[in-house]
Amino acid sequence: MTDKMRIMVVDDEMIVRESFYHWFNKYGHDVDTAASGKEALEKLEKRPFDLLFVDIKMPGMDGLELLDHVKSLYPETEVVIITAYGSIDSAVKAMKSGASDYLLKPFKPDHINLVMEKINQQKALKTEYQYLKNQIGEMTRFDDIIGQSPAMTRVFEMIPEVAESDTTVLLTGETGTGKELVAKAIHAKSSRANYPFIAINCGAMTESLLESELFGHSKGAFTGANKNRKGFLEVVSGGTLFLDEVGEISLKMQVDMLRVLEEKTIKRIGSNQSIDVDFRLICATSRNLEELIRAGTFREDFYYRINVIEIRIPPLRERKADVPLLVRHFLAKYSRETTKHVDHIDGAAEKLLKAYDWPGNVRELENAIERAVVLSKARTLTGRDFSFLKTAPPKEINDRSLLDLEKRHIRNVLDECGWNVSQAARILDINRSTLHKKINKYGLRK
Amino acid sequence: MKDPEKYAVGLVAMGRIPEIALNIVSAHISGYLNLPSRCLPMLALPPECFDKKRFQYDAAKLIQYLERQAFADCIKIIALAEGDLFLPIFTHVLGEAQQGGTHAVISLSRLQSTENGLKSPDSKFYERIAKVALHELGHLFNLFHCRDTRCLMHFSGTIETLDAISLNYCSYCQRFLEDAHQRMGIVKEHF
C-alpha cells in the first residue's frame, strides 16, 4: 500500500490509540502513540515522525492547537485530524491550518487506506520536488567554472554574496572568460533560481529585432506581426535576464531599458497598455564602457544603473595556474563526448598550453582541447597535437637592461599568480618583503 | 511428521458456525501452510464484547477473551465468529489478529452477502472464509499487509475487494511465511 512511515497516534482514548497502533503494525509502519498534545510534542522533540493522526478533542492542548505547533515546528510532518461526526467545522478549520486530511470516526477500513495513499503521494511529490531542486542546484553550481587561482577564488566568493541581493550586476571581462557561466551561477544561487534565466546576446541582434525580442509586440504593430507576442522581459517573469555585450545596444534601447528598470513596467511595441515586469538584470561586456561613455555611445545614467556591483572575470593569461585544471576538465569532457579514449596530456604539451597567451581565453582553450582530442590518434596528447595554436612572435625587447628584464619577469609572475604576493615570492625564490620592495621600486600595479 | 500436534492451529467456533466452515479453514491451513489443525470446544459469543450502540462485537475484546481461555497446546488460535465485528476506529472488520501473536478472530457475518445485500452462492461464501482465515493466520505469523493486489495478504475491507484477491500468497509472502515457520522450528521435513 504505502512506504514504511514513522507514525504517531495522538488520542486521549486508549482504545483508539491501540486500534490505530495494531492497524498500522499490520503494514509494518513504525508506530508510536501519545495520550496528549504535550506528550506528542515531547516525542517529536526526540525523533522525527512522517505522519501524525491527531484527535481534535483532547483535554488540555486540543488537536487544533497541536496542529499549529507541529506545523510551525516540524512543517515536514503531515497531520491527519481525527474527528467525530458532527464536528465538521473543526475539521474544516484544521484543513485550513495545514492538516493533510481528516477522518470521521468510525470510518471504513478502506478509507484509511485512501488517506494513507494520498499522504504517500504527497510525500513522494515533495521528495521529487526536493530531488529536482537539488538536481538544478547540482547542475548550475560552480562546477562549470573551473579555477583555483586567487583571481577566480575572489570571483567564487563574490557569487553567493551578490546572489543574495537583487541588484543589477555588471560582469566585465574579455570574450571567452565565462561571463555567462558566472551569470548563471548568480541566478542559480539567488531566490529567483526556480524562475527562468534568459540570456540575450545584444551584439548579435539589430536594434529593431532586439527591441521586439525584449518588449514583444502586439498584433499589427509592424509588417509580419500577425499576432500578439510576449517579449523576454515578460517571459522572464520572476527570473533573471542576462544581457551579454550590453555595450553594443543602441542609445535608444539604453533609454528604454533605463525606463524599464526604473518603472518596472513595459509596453509591447504597438501597444499603450503597461505591463508589470519583475526580473533581475545581469549585464556583461567585454568592452570598456567608460571609454564608450567618453565616446558618447553609452549613456552614463544607464551605466551607473547597471553597474551597481561589478565583477571582473580575469583573462586566462592572468590565471595561468588554472590552465592544467581546465585542461584536465575539458579533456575528460571531450574524451567522454567523442567516445575517444584520449585522456592524458604529456608534460611538453601542458607546458606549451601554459605558456600560450590565450587571447580567446577559456573558450579558446576548450576549442583547442576539443580539436586535439578529435584529431588525436593516440591516448595521450602531445605538443604536436597543438601545433595549430598561433604562438605570438617574440616581442621585440627594446629594453635590454637587466633591470628591465627583472621588472618584466616580476610582472609576469605576479600576473600568473593573480597578484598573490606570497605565491609569487615563492616562485621567484625571494621573500615577501623583498618582492614588495621591488614592486614599489618598479612602480608595478595590478 | 515427528510430532504433528505440536504445531497444530486451533479452530474455535463462536456462536452458530456451520461445521463445514471449520472444515474448510482446516483444509486450507493444511493445504497452504502444511500445518495440522484441531477443532477446539465451541464458545458462545461473550455478551461483554457486544456493543449495544453499534450492534457489533468488539474484535479487540473478543481476542482478549480468547486469550483468557485455556486452550490445549496449539501454536495459533483462530476463532470463527457468527457476529459482525468492529474496531473502535472502524465501521467494521472482516477479521482481526494479533500481529505476530497467537489469537485471531474472523467474522462470517458479512461473507455470505454481496455489497447490495443479496446472498452469494455457498462456494463463494466458503472461498471468502478461507481467504479471511488465511489472511489473519498470515498476521499471526507476522506477515504484513502486502502491496500486491492479488496476494492473500493484501488488505480487503469489503466483500468486493476480498473477491478481487486470489486465494494465494504472493511469492514474497510465501517466502516470509516459510521464514517464520523456520524461526518457530517448523521445518518442512517434519511433515
XYZ file of C-alpha atoms in Angstrom:
637
model
C 0.000 0.000 0.000
C 2.431 2.646 1.128
C 6.063 3.101 2.024
C 7.014 2.434 5.618
C 6.417 5.537 7.729
C 7.050 6.777 11.241
C 3.549 7.378 12.560
C 2.322 8.768 15.864
C -1.292 8.477 17.003
C -2.338 11.205 19.423
C -5.593 10.499 21.204
C -6.662 10.589 24.836
C -8.714 7.390 24.403
C -6.552 4.325 24.842
C -8.770 2.052 22.720
C -8.418 4.432 19.770
C -4.650 4.581 20.186
C -4.493 0.796 20.393
C -6.742 0.293 17.384
C -4.545 2.543 15.275
C -1.402 1.036 16.717
C -2.366 -2.518 15.806
C -3.694 -1.447 12.438
C -0.508 0.326 11.332
C 1.574 -2.502 12.744
C -0.029 -4.728 10.145
C 1.614 -2.602 7.461
C 4.999 -2.703 9.136
C 4.927 1.015 9.944
C 6.955 2.329 12.871
C 4.100 3.344 15.208
C 4.102 5.280 18.455
C 1.268 6.765 20.480
C 0.716 9.757 22.730
C -2.171 10.392 25.104
C -1.945 14.194 24.889
C -0.647 17.036 22.768
C 2.062 17.714 25.327
C 3.302 14.133 25.184
C 3.224 14.243 21.372
C 5.426 17.365 21.301
C 7.847 15.761 23.742
C 8.146 12.722 21.469
C 8.523 14.893 18.370
C 11.393 16.689 20.045
C 13.209 13.378 20.462
C 12.766 11.930 16.960
C 11.071 12.851 13.687
C 7.724 11.483 12.535
C 6.392 11.395 8.993
C 2.756 11.421 9.959
C 0.579 12.247 12.961
C -3.021 11.156 13.491
C -4.431 13.678 15.936
C -7.783 13.592 17.701
C -9.352 17.002 17.613
C -10.954 16.773 21.070
C -8.442 16.213 23.831
C -8.211 17.635 27.337
C -5.515 20.302 27.715
C -3.957 21.042 24.359
C -6.575 20.165 21.731
C -5.863 18.781 18.264
C -6.004 22.161 16.524
C -3.508 23.667 18.947
C -1.206 20.686 18.490
C -1.575 21.018 14.713
C -0.438 24.664 14.912
C 2.613 23.709 16.974
C 3.539 20.851 14.651
C 3.163 22.944 11.507
C 5.320 25.723 12.872
C 7.995 23.498 14.450
C 8.040 20.479 12.116
C 6.461 21.573 8.811
C 7.620 18.407 7.048
C 5.417 16.265 9.333
C 1.995 15.532 7.846
C -1.008 15.714 10.157
C -4.323 13.914 9.728
C -7.095 15.073 12.026
C -9.459 12.548 13.587
C -12.855 13.872 14.427
C -16.301 12.609 15.297
C -19.433 13.086 13.251
C -20.901 16.476 13.959
C -17.642 18.369 14.247
C -17.078 19.035 10.569
C -16.458 22.741 11.274
C -13.382 21.856 13.293
C -12.195 19.561 10.513
C -12.519 22.401 8.013
C -10.616 24.681 10.388
C -7.914 22.028 10.674
C -7.597 21.717 6.902
C -7.182 25.484 6.679
C -4.443 25.298 9.311
C -2.427 22.856 7.242
C -3.792 19.401 8.058
C -3.319 16.978 5.179
C -6.677 15.281 5.619
C -9.265 14.338 8.210
C -11.059 11.175 9.223
C -14.557 10.992 10.653
C -14.627 8.139 13.124
C -15.647 5.424 12.890
C -14.519 5.115 9.293
C -14.496 2.297 6.793
C -11.192 0.416 6.820
C -10.755 1.221 3.111
C -10.973 4.930 3.885
C -7.832 4.990 5.977
C -6.014 3.265 3.136
C -7.103 6.018 0.754
C -5.865 8.660 3.197
C -2.548 6.838 3.527
C -2.227 6.591 -0.258
C -2.855 10.328 -0.543
C -0.284 11.138 2.138
C 2.183 8.855 0.433
C 1.641 10.585 -2.894
C 2.078 13.995 -1.254
C 5.306 12.843 0.338
C 6.516 11.380 -2.951
C 5.791 14.681 -4.704
C 7.616 16.621 -2.005
C 10.579 14.250 -2.246
C 10.589 14.523 -6.032
C 10.387 18.318 -5.823
C 13.283 18.391 -3.384
C 15.256 15.996 -5.584
C 14.686 18.073 -8.723
C 15.517 21.250 -6.824
C 18.781 19.671 -5.709
C 19.433 18.482 -9.246
C 19.025 22.022 -10.551
C 21.378 23.175 -7.827
C 23.863 20.479 -8.815
C 23.610 21.326 -12.486
C 24.133 25.007 -12.017
C 26.667 25.154 -9.210
C 30.140 26.399 -9.909
C 31.246 23.115 -11.454
C 31.433 24.578 -14.920
C 33.525 27.484 -13.768
C 36.870 25.923 -13.162
C 39.583 27.659 -11.243
C 41.534 27.707 -8.037
C 43.716 30.711 -8.739
C 43.359 33.601 -6.305
C 41.725 35.708 -9.045
C 38.985 33.136 -9.603
C 38.626 32.402 -5.895
C 37.656 36.051 -5.436
C 35.005 35.651 -8.140
C 33.687 32.488 -6.465
C 33.462 34.316 -3.158
C 31.506 37.145 -4.711
C 28.908 34.960 -6.467
C 26.896 33.867 -3.394
C 27.188 37.330 -1.818
C 25.905 39.028 -4.948
C 23.230 36.362 -5.467
C 21.658 37.184 -2.107
C 20.863 40.758 -3.170
C 18.581 41.610 -6.056
C 20.640 44.430 -7.514
C 21.910 44.676 -11.058
C 25.325 43.211 -11.710
C 27.833 44.101 -14.381
C 30.225 41.353 -15.415
C 33.295 42.616 -17.179
C 35.983 40.603 -18.854
C 37.387 39.653 -22.175
C 35.477 37.466 -24.544
C 35.568 33.775 -23.624
C 36.265 34.292 -19.923
C 32.960 32.700 -18.843
C 30.772 35.697 -18.040
C 27.574 33.809 -18.878
C 28.582 30.951 -16.574
C 29.043 33.429 -13.742
C 25.649 34.998 -14.551
C 24.027 31.543 -14.443
C 25.731 30.776 -11.144
C 24.421 34.040 -9.625
C 20.925 33.178 -10.870
C 21.155 29.619 -9.530
C 22.189 30.811 -6.087
C 19.552 33.555 -5.933
C 15.965 33.437 -4.708
C 14.935 33.573 -8.381
C 16.565 30.218 -9.110
C 13.256 28.463 -9.768
C 12.280 31.012 -12.393
C 13.702 31.428 -15.920
C 17.209 32.504 -16.812
C 17.186 34.145 -20.222
C 20.409 35.133 -21.954
C 20.443 37.550 -24.876
C 23.499 38.432 -26.900
C 22.847 42.084 -27.701
C 25.756 42.178 -30.127
C 24.122 39.577 -32.361
C 20.876 41.479 -32.948
C 19.786 44.530 -34.835
C 18.149 47.293 -32.814
C 14.640 46.533 -34.062
C 14.990 42.787 -33.537
C 16.362 43.291 -30.019
C 13.515 45.687 -29.224
C 10.951 43.175 -30.445
C 12.629 40.295 -28.594
C 12.772 42.237 -25.326
C 9.462 44.074 -25.337
C 7.300 41.834 -27.528
C 4.718 43.290 -29.831
C 1.006 43.495 -30.307
C -0.775 42.227 -33.387
C -0.361 44.637 -36.330
C 2.490 46.585 -34.708
C 4.539 46.134 -37.870
C 4.523 44.111 -41.063
C 4.581 40.441 -40.162
C 3.306 40.989 -36.605
C 0.193 38.897 -37.177
C -0.362 38.012 -33.528
C 0.442 39.269 -30.044
C 3.804 38.109 -28.811
C 5.365 38.329 -25.360
C 8.876 39.698 -25.123
C 11.655 38.250 -22.983
C 11.037 40.936 -20.343
C 7.612 39.375 -19.791
C 8.659 35.765 -20.303
C 11.476 36.048 -17.781
C 8.924 36.984 -15.119
C 10.409 36.343 -11.686
C 13.729 35.235 -13.144
C 16.988 36.710 -14.354
C 17.656 38.479 -17.652
C 21.246 38.322 -18.841
C 22.193 40.951 -21.426
C 25.524 39.928 -22.919
C 27.584 42.513 -24.779
C 25.461 45.300 -23.338
C 27.967 47.812 -24.755
C 26.555 47.072 -28.210
C 22.977 48.234 -27.588
C 21.807 51.468 -29.145
C 21.354 54.691 -27.193
C 17.589 54.483 -27.793
C 17.459 50.990 -26.356
C 19.524 52.162 -23.374
C 16.849 54.780 -22.650
C 14.098 52.176 -22.984
C 15.869 49.764 -20.669
C 16.580 52.514 -18.146
C 12.863 53.286 -18.055
C 12.009 49.597 -17.546
C 14.469 49.336 -14.675
C 13.046 52.424 -13.001
C 9.340 51.864 -13.597
C 9.252 48.043 -13.643
C 6.686 48.186 -16.414
C 6.880 47.712 -20.164
C 4.708 48.399 -23.163
C 4.714 45.954 -26.023
C 5.585 47.513 -29.385
C 2.355 48.858 -30.857
C 0.511 48.811 -27.532
C -0.243 51.508 -24.964
C -1.003 49.082 -22.206
C 1.566 48.948 -19.406
C 2.522 45.513 -18.172
C 4.261 44.957 -14.823
C 7.508 43.084 -15.036
C 9.693 41.539 -12.360
C 13.212 40.378 -13.127
C 16.789 40.734 -12.091
C 19.195 42.206 -14.618
C 22.726 40.983 -15.110
C 24.741 42.645 -17.854
C 28.080 41.703 -19.305
C 30.539 43.395 -21.554
C 33.974 42.776 -22.971
C 34.318 46.451 -23.796
C 35.429 49.368 -21.679
C 32.110 51.120 -21.003
C 33.787 54.188 -19.541
C 35.554 54.719 -22.846
C 32.223 54.287 -24.639
C 30.703 56.935 -22.345
C 33.518 59.304 -23.236
C 32.937 58.500 -26.908
C 29.249 59.313 -26.430
C 27.956 55.888 -27.450
C 26.967 54.751 -23.981
C 24.736 56.667 -21.571
C 26.285 57.476 -18.237
C 22.983 57.174 -16.336
C 22.400 53.724 -17.808
C 25.976 52.737 -16.944
C 25.516 53.631 -13.283
C 22.129 51.849 -13.234
C 23.572 48.564 -14.475
C 26.872 48.847 -12.649
C 25.674 48.618 -9.052
C 28.001 45.677 -8.457
C 30.838 44.908 -10.833
C 32.550 41.553 -11.055
C 35.651 41.395 -13.208
C 36.356 37.983 -14.684
C 40.115 37.745 -15.193
C 41.514 36.692 -18.564
C 43.180 33.291 -18.684
C 46.645 34.761 -19.053
C 46.205 36.311 -15.586
C 45.391 32.968 -14.053
C 47.649 30.539 -15.790
C 47.728 28.415 -12.649
C 44.228 27.311 -13.702
C 45.323 26.064 -17.126
C 46.243 22.481 -16.058
C 42.958 22.227 -14.166
C 40.954 23.440 -17.147
C 42.876 21.124 -19.469
C 42.005 18.098 -17.336
C 38.353 19.186 -17.187
C 37.992 19.652 -20.950
C 40.000 16.521 -21.690
C 37.604 14.462 -19.579
C 34.606 16.211 -21.162
C 35.633 15.655 -24.793
C 37.046 12.225 -24.166
C 33.565 11.332 -22.896
C 31.623 13.180 -25.575
C 33.645 11.911 -28.509
C 33.982 8.401 -27.009
C 37.670 8.529 -27.953
C 39.898 7.359 -25.164
C 42.135 10.395 -25.184
C 42.547 11.090 -21.507
C 46.178 12.112 -20.981
C 48.399 15.013 -21.875
C 52.172 14.910 -21.742
C 54.350 17.389 -19.886
C 55.559 19.179 -23.012
C 52.019 19.820 -24.236
C 50.966 21.068 -20.814
C 53.935 23.414 -20.722
C 53.044 24.704 -24.164
C 49.432 25.339 -23.158
C 50.549 27.106 -20.008
C 52.934 29.314 -21.941
C 50.355 30.296 -24.561
C 48.613 33.654 -24.046
C 45.046 32.516 -24.827
C 43.635 35.700 -26.348
C 40.306 33.863 -26.719
C 40.513 32.810 -23.059
C 38.795 29.688 -21.682
C 36.640 29.327 -24.797
C 39.752 29.159 -26.971
C 41.352 26.632 -24.627
C 38.216 24.486 -24.734
C 38.124 24.597 -28.532
C 41.818 23.700 -28.665
C 41.319 20.648 -26.448
C 38.251 19.552 -28.415
C 40.110 19.844 -31.713
C 43.158 17.995 -30.363
C 41.010 15.182 -28.937
C 39.063 14.760 -32.183
C 42.184 14.645 -34.341
C 44.429 12.683 -31.996
C 45.228 9.084 -32.845
C 46.846 8.330 -29.510
C 45.583 8.257 -25.947
C 47.999 10.965 -24.851
C 48.031 14.468 -26.325
C 51.473 15.803 -27.166
C 52.811 19.194 -28.151
C 52.344 18.223 -31.802
C 48.562 17.974 -31.275
C 48.557 21.706 -30.501
C 50.688 22.853 -33.414
C 47.687 24.804 -34.717
C 47.992 27.319 -31.872
C 49.406 30.518 -33.241
C 52.136 31.463 -30.853
C 52.773 35.154 -30.909
C 56.107 36.207 -32.369
C 58.540 37.024 -29.599
C 58.102 40.620 -28.611
C 60.865 42.966 -29.584
C 62.811 43.637 -26.484
C 63.787 47.246 -26.643
C 64.814 47.498 -23.035
C 67.793 45.261 -22.852
C 68.997 46.121 -19.331
C 68.860 43.557 -16.537
C 66.616 45.844 -14.519
C 64.017 45.930 -17.330
C 64.167 42.168 -17.670
C 63.659 41.766 -13.894
C 60.730 44.184 -13.945
C 59.095 42.308 -16.835
C 59.684 38.925 -15.183
C 58.265 40.012 -11.824
C 55.165 41.423 -13.539
C 54.615 38.172 -15.469
C 54.902 36.041 -12.333
C 52.572 38.340 -10.380
C 50.006 38.198 -13.191
C 50.283 34.424 -13.302
C 49.610 34.201 -9.550
C 46.731 36.665 -9.696
C 48.871 39.117 -7.686
C 49.171 36.754 -4.752
C 52.441 38.161 -3.416
C 53.291 35.184 -1.200
C 52.848 32.745 -4.073
C 54.837 34.944 -6.480
C 57.621 35.323 -3.906
C 57.852 31.536 -3.597
C 58.131 31.135 -7.397
C 60.743 33.928 -7.613
C 62.553 32.383 -4.648
C 62.750 35.667 -2.747
C 60.984 36.679 0.444
C 57.779 38.686 0.505
C 59.298 41.905 1.810
C 61.893 41.842 -0.981
C 59.150 41.373 -3.528
C 57.161 44.277 -2.037
C 60.237 46.466 -2.271
C 60.711 45.530 -5.928
C 57.029 46.153 -6.707
C 57.365 49.646 -5.245
C 60.713 50.197 -6.931
C 59.375 49.378 -10.400
C 56.004 51.034 -9.727
C 54.147 47.830 -10.642
C 50.347 47.971 -10.439
C 47.756 45.251 -10.644
C 5.755 -35.841 10.843
C 7.518 -36.456 14.120
C 5.059 -34.629 16.348
C 2.369 -33.041 14.190
C 0.144 -31.970 17.058
C 2.921 -29.779 18.385
C 2.288 -27.357 15.513
C -1.496 -27.550 15.393
C -3.625 -24.491 14.706
C -6.662 -24.464 16.972
C -10.049 -23.583 15.475
C -12.852 -22.278 17.684
C -16.462 -21.728 16.702
C -18.013 -18.726 18.466
C -21.757 -18.819 18.104
C -23.596 -20.792 15.435
C -20.905 -21.679 12.920
C -21.562 -24.390 10.319
C -19.233 -27.326 10.668
C -18.316 -27.078 7.023
C -16.777 -23.626 7.673
C -14.391 -25.122 10.223
C -13.577 -27.970 7.838
C -12.830 -25.546 5.019
C -10.468 -23.484 7.173
C -8.790 -26.653 8.408
C -8.306 -27.979 4.873
C -6.829 -24.686 3.660
C -4.425 -24.420 6.593
C -3.266 -27.897 5.796
C -3.034 -27.253 2.054
C -1.425 -23.827 2.142
C 0.650 -23.865 5.313
C 1.262 -27.561 5.657
C 0.083 -27.371 9.261
C -2.400 -29.584 11.098
C -5.405 -28.036 12.764
C -7.629 -29.072 15.595
C -11.212 -28.105 16.361
C -11.498 -26.810 19.913
C -14.665 -26.711 22.025
C -17.219 -24.238 20.795
C -17.674 -20.961 22.698
C -20.658 -18.693 22.975
C -20.142 -15.105 21.901
C -19.474 -13.263 25.188
C -22.058 -10.541 25.832
C -19.418 -8.243 27.350
C -17.849 -7.961 23.924
C -21.100 -6.842 22.361
C -21.545 -3.110 21.756
C -25.209 -2.291 22.172
C -24.911 1.009 20.332
C -23.261 -0.482 17.302
C -24.879 -3.945 17.401
C -21.498 -5.403 16.716
C -18.806 -7.314 18.583
C -15.579 -5.563 19.500
C -12.905 -7.628 17.760
C -10.155 -6.486 20.127
C -12.231 -7.518 23.147
C -13.002 -10.893 21.572
C -9.291 -11.512 21.157
C -8.710 -10.588 24.795
C -11.488 -13.025 25.692
C -9.807 -15.772 23.645
C -6.519 -15.072 25.421
C -8.186 -15.794 28.754
C -9.370 -19.253 27.615
C -7.206 -22.213 28.495
C -6.836 -23.904 25.124
C -4.824 -27.089 24.806
C -1.420 -26.833 23.105
C -1.846 -25.021 19.828
C 0.637 -22.688 18.195
C -2.119 -20.396 16.880
C -5.816 -19.982 17.568
C -8.390 -18.768 15.054
C -11.942 -18.143 16.165
C -14.780 -18.104 13.633
C -17.426 -15.719 14.946
C -21.051 -15.571 13.950
C -21.474 -11.879 14.768
C -20.330 -8.775 12.911
C -17.026 -7.309 14.173
C -15.718 -3.783 14.637
C -12.712 -1.940 15.967
C -13.323 1.372 17.744
C -11.961 3.380 14.811
C -13.583 1.321 12.062
C -17.159 0.750 10.996
C -16.416 -2.963 10.674
C -13.670 -5.502 10.112
C -13.837 -8.915 8.465
C -11.239 -10.250 10.853
C -8.650 -9.199 13.390
C -5.390 -10.779 14.509
C -2.548 -10.026 16.872
C 0.410 -9.136 14.660
C 2.937 -11.901 15.316
C 0.761 -13.140 18.165
C -1.377 -16.205 18.869
C -5.038 -15.246 18.582
C -7.218 -14.138 15.698
C -10.924 -13.841 15.081
C -12.827 -13.742 11.813
C -16.454 -12.907 11.253
C -18.699 -14.846 8.909
C -21.417 -12.251 9.214
C -20.680 -10.320 6.007
C -19.187 -13.121 3.963
C -22.355 -14.634 2.538
C -23.853 -11.435 1.173
C -22.930 -9.178 -1.687
C -22.475 -5.431 -1.209
C -26.082 -4.854 -2.231
C -27.400 -7.371 0.279
C -28.035 -10.360 -1.999
C -26.986 -13.837 -0.930
C -23.846 -15.161 -2.535
C -23.561 -18.788 -3.611
C -22.170 -21.152 -0.982
C -18.997 -21.780 -2.981
C -18.229 -18.059 -2.840
C -19.023 -17.957 0.870
C -16.585 -20.807 1.570
C -13.872 -19.256 -0.553
C -14.208 -15.982 1.389
C -13.996 -17.782 4.724
C -10.768 -19.451 3.589
C -9.333 -16.139 2.366
C -10.040 -14.218 5.585
C -8.777 -17.082 7.766
C -5.522 -17.472 5.800
C -5.067 -13.685 5.819
C -5.406 -13.432 9.595
C -3.233 -16.513 10.072
C -0.608 -14.700 7.965
C -0.678 -11.858 10.517
C -0.247 -14.353 13.344
C 2.922 -15.470 11.563
C 3.916 -11.764 11.474
C 3.189 -11.168 7.794
C 2.343 -7.535 6.998
C -0.269 -6.274 4.572
C 1.066 -6.764 1.071
C 1.197 -4.268 -1.815
C 0.410 -6.978 -4.355
C -3.297 -6.504 -5.060
C -3.680 -10.216 -5.861
C -1.979 -11.519 -2.738
C -3.917 -13.028 0.164
C -2.126 -10.584 2.467
C -3.419 -7.559 0.562
C -5.891 -5.720 2.754
C -9.553 -6.047 1.853
C -12.146 -4.149 3.793
C -15.119 -5.068 1.636
C -16.522 -8.180 0.016
C -15.701 -6.782 -3.427
C -12.045 -6.246 -2.629
C -11.934 -9.634 -0.907
C -13.278 -11.271 -4.066
C -10.664 -9.431 -6.125
C -7.690 -11.009 -4.383
C -6.657 -14.547 -5.198
C -6.571 -17.486 -2.837
C -2.775 -17.471 -2.835
C 0.071 -15.792 -1.008
C 2.386 -13.962 -3.377
C 5.901 -15.351 -3.725
C 7.292 -12.822 -1.213
C 4.661 -13.532 1.442
C 5.105 -17.260 0.820
C 8.829 -16.790 1.484
C 8.216 -14.734 4.653
C 5.820 -17.426 5.828
C 8.467 -20.093 5.342
C 10.969 -17.909 7.205
C 8.501 -17.564 10.087
C 7.997 -21.314 10.141
C 11.728 -21.880 10.256
C 12.107 -19.452 13.144
C 9.455 -21.400 15.028
C 11.239 -24.657 14.267
C 8.548 -25.830 11.873
C 10.811 -27.266 9.194
C 9.455 -28.974 6.107
C 10.991 -32.338 6.851
C 8.786 -32.567 9.926
C 5.829 -33.147 7.666
